[in-house]
mmCIF file of C-alpha atoms in Angstrom:
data_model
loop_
_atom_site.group_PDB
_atom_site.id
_atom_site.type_symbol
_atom_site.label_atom_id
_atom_site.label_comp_id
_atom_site.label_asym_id
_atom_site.label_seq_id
_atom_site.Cartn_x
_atom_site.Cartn_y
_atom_site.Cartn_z
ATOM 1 C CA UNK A 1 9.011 9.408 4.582
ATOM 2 C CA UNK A 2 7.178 11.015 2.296
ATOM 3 C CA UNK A 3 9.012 12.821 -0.746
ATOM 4 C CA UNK A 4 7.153 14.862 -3.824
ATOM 5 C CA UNK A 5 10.071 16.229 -5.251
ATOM 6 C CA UNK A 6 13.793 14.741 -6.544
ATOM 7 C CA UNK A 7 15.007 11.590 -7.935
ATOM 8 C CA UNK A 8 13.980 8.294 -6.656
ATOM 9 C CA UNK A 9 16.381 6.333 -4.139
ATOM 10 C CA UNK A 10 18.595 3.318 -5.512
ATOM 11 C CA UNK A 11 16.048 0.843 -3.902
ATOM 12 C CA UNK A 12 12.603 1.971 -4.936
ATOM 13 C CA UNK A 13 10.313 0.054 -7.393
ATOM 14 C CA UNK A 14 7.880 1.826 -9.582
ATOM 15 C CA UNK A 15 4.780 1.219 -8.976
ATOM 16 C CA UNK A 16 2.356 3.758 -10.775
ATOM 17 C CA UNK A 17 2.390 7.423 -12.616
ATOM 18 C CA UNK A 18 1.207 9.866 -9.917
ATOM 19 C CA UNK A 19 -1.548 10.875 -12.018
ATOM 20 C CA UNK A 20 -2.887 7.559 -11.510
ATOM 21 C CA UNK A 21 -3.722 6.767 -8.058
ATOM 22 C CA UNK A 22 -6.291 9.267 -6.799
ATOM 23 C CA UNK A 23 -7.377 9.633 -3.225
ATOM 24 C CA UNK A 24 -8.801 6.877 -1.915
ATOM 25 C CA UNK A 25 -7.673 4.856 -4.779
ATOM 26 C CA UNK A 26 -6.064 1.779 -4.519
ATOM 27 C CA UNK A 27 -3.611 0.260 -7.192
ATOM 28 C CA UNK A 28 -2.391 -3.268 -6.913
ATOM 29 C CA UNK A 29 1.532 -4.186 -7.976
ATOM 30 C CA UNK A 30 3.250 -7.808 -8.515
ATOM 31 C CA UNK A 31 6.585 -7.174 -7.348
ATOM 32 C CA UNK A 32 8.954 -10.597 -7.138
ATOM 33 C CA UNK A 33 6.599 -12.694 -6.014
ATOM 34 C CA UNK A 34 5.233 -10.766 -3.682
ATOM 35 C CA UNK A 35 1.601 -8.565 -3.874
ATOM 36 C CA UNK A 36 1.705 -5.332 -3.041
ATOM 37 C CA UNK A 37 -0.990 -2.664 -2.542
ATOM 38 C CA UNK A 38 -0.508 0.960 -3.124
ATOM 39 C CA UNK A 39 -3.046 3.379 -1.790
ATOM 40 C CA UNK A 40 -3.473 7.174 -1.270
ATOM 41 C CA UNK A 41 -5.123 8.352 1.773
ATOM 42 C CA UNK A 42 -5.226 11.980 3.167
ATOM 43 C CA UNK A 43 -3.562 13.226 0.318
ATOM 44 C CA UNK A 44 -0.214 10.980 0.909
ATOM 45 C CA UNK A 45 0.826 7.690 -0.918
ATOM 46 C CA UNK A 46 1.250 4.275 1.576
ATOM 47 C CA UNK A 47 1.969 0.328 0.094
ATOM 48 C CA UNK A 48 1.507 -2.434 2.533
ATOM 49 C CA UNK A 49 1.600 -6.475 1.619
ATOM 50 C CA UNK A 50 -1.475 -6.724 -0.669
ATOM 51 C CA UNK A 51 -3.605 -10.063 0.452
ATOM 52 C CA UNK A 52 -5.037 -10.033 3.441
ATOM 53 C CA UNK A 53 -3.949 -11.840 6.068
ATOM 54 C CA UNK A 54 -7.003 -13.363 7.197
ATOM 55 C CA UNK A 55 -8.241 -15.147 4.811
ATOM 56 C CA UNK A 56 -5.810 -14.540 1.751
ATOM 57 C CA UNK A 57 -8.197 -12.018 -0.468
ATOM 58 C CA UNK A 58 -6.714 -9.387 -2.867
ATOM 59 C CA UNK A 59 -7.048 -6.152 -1.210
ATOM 60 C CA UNK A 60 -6.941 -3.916 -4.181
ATOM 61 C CA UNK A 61 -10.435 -5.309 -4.542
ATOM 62 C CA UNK A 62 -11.411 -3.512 -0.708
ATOM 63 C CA UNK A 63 -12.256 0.080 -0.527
ATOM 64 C CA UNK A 64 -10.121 2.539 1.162
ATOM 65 C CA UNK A 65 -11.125 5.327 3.348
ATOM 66 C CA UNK A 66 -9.089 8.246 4.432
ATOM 67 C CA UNK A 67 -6.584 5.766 5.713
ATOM 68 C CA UNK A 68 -8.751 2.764 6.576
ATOM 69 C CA UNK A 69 -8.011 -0.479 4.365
ATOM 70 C CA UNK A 70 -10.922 -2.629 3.958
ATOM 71 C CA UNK A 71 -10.640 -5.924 2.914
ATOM 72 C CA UNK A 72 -13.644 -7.042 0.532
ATOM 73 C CA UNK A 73 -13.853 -10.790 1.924
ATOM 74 C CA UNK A 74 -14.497 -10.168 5.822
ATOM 75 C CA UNK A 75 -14.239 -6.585 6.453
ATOM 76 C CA UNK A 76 -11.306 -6.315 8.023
ATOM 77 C CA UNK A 77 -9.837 -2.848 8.205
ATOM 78 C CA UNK A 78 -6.349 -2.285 8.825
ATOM 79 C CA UNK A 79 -4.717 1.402 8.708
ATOM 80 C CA UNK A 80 -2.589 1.625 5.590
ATOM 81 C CA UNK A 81 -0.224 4.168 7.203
ATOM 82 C CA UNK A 82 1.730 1.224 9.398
ATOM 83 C CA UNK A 83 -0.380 -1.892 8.561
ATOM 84 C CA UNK A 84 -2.207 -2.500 12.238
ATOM 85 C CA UNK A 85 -5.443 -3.718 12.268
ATOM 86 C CA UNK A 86 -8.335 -1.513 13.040
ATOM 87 C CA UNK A 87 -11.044 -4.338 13.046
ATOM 88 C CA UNK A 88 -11.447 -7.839 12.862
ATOM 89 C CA UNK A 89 -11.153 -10.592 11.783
ATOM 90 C CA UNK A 90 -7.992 -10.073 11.008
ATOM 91 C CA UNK A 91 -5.307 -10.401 14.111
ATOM 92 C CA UNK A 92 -2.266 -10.061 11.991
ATOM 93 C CA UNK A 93 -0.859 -6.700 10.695
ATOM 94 C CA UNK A 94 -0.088 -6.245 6.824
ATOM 95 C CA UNK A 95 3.793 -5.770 6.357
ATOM 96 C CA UNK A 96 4.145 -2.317 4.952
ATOM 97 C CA UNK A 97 6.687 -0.893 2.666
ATOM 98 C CA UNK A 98 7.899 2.887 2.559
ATOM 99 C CA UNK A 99 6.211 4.895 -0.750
ATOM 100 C CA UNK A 100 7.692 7.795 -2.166
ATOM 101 C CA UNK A 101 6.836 10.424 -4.690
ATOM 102 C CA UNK A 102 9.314 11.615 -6.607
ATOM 103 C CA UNK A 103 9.564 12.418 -10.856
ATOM 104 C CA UNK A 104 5.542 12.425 -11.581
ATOM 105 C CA UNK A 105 5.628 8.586 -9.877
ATOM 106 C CA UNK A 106 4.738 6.304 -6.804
ATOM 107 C CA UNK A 107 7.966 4.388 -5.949
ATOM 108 C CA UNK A 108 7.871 1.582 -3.632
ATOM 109 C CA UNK A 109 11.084 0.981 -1.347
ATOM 110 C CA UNK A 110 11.457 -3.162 -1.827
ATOM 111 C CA UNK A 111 14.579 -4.808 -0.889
ATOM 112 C CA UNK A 112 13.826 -8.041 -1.425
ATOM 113 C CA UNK A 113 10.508 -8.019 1.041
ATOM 114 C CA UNK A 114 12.405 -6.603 3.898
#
């Protein structure tokens, strides 16, 4: 779902000023206890789980590409837009969360982790 105009749901969790996260940028958020990455690819905004789940590195510190998440440690590249992974090592898909724009900012729908 993909908003750019309105007032934020109930649910959502700022994560960054929409200024802030270029394309192909990626912007890392602590949210609970959880690590969340934030990422804008083909000119929309995504957030999936934000340490890979290989071999536990920080993916805010990988490079993103159109809509390609690469993980810094082993190269593994997952698509940002539903978490699958496009290449290995990886085998396990990063849990994504639904990321709105809406009042100049990147909202992050979090519920807990679900």
């Amino acid at each position: 779902m993909q908003h750019t105009e309105g007032s934020k749901p109930d649910s959502y969790i700022y994560a960054c000023s929409s200024s802030e996260l270029e394309e192909d940028d990626l912007i890392e958020c602590e949210v609970g206890t959880e690590t969340i990455v934030v990422g804008r690819g083909e000119g929309k905004v995504y957030a999936v789980e934000g340490i890979c789940t290989h071999a536990y590195a920080e993916l805010a510190d990988g490079e993103l590409d159109g809509t390609c998440l690469t993980c810094p440690l082993h190269f593994a590249c997952f698509d940002i837009r539903d978490g699958s992974v496009l290449e290995g090592p990886a085998e396990t898909p990063l849990r994504v969360y639904e990321a709105i724009e809406a009042d100049g900012a990147v909202w992050i729908s979090y519920e807990g982790g679900e």
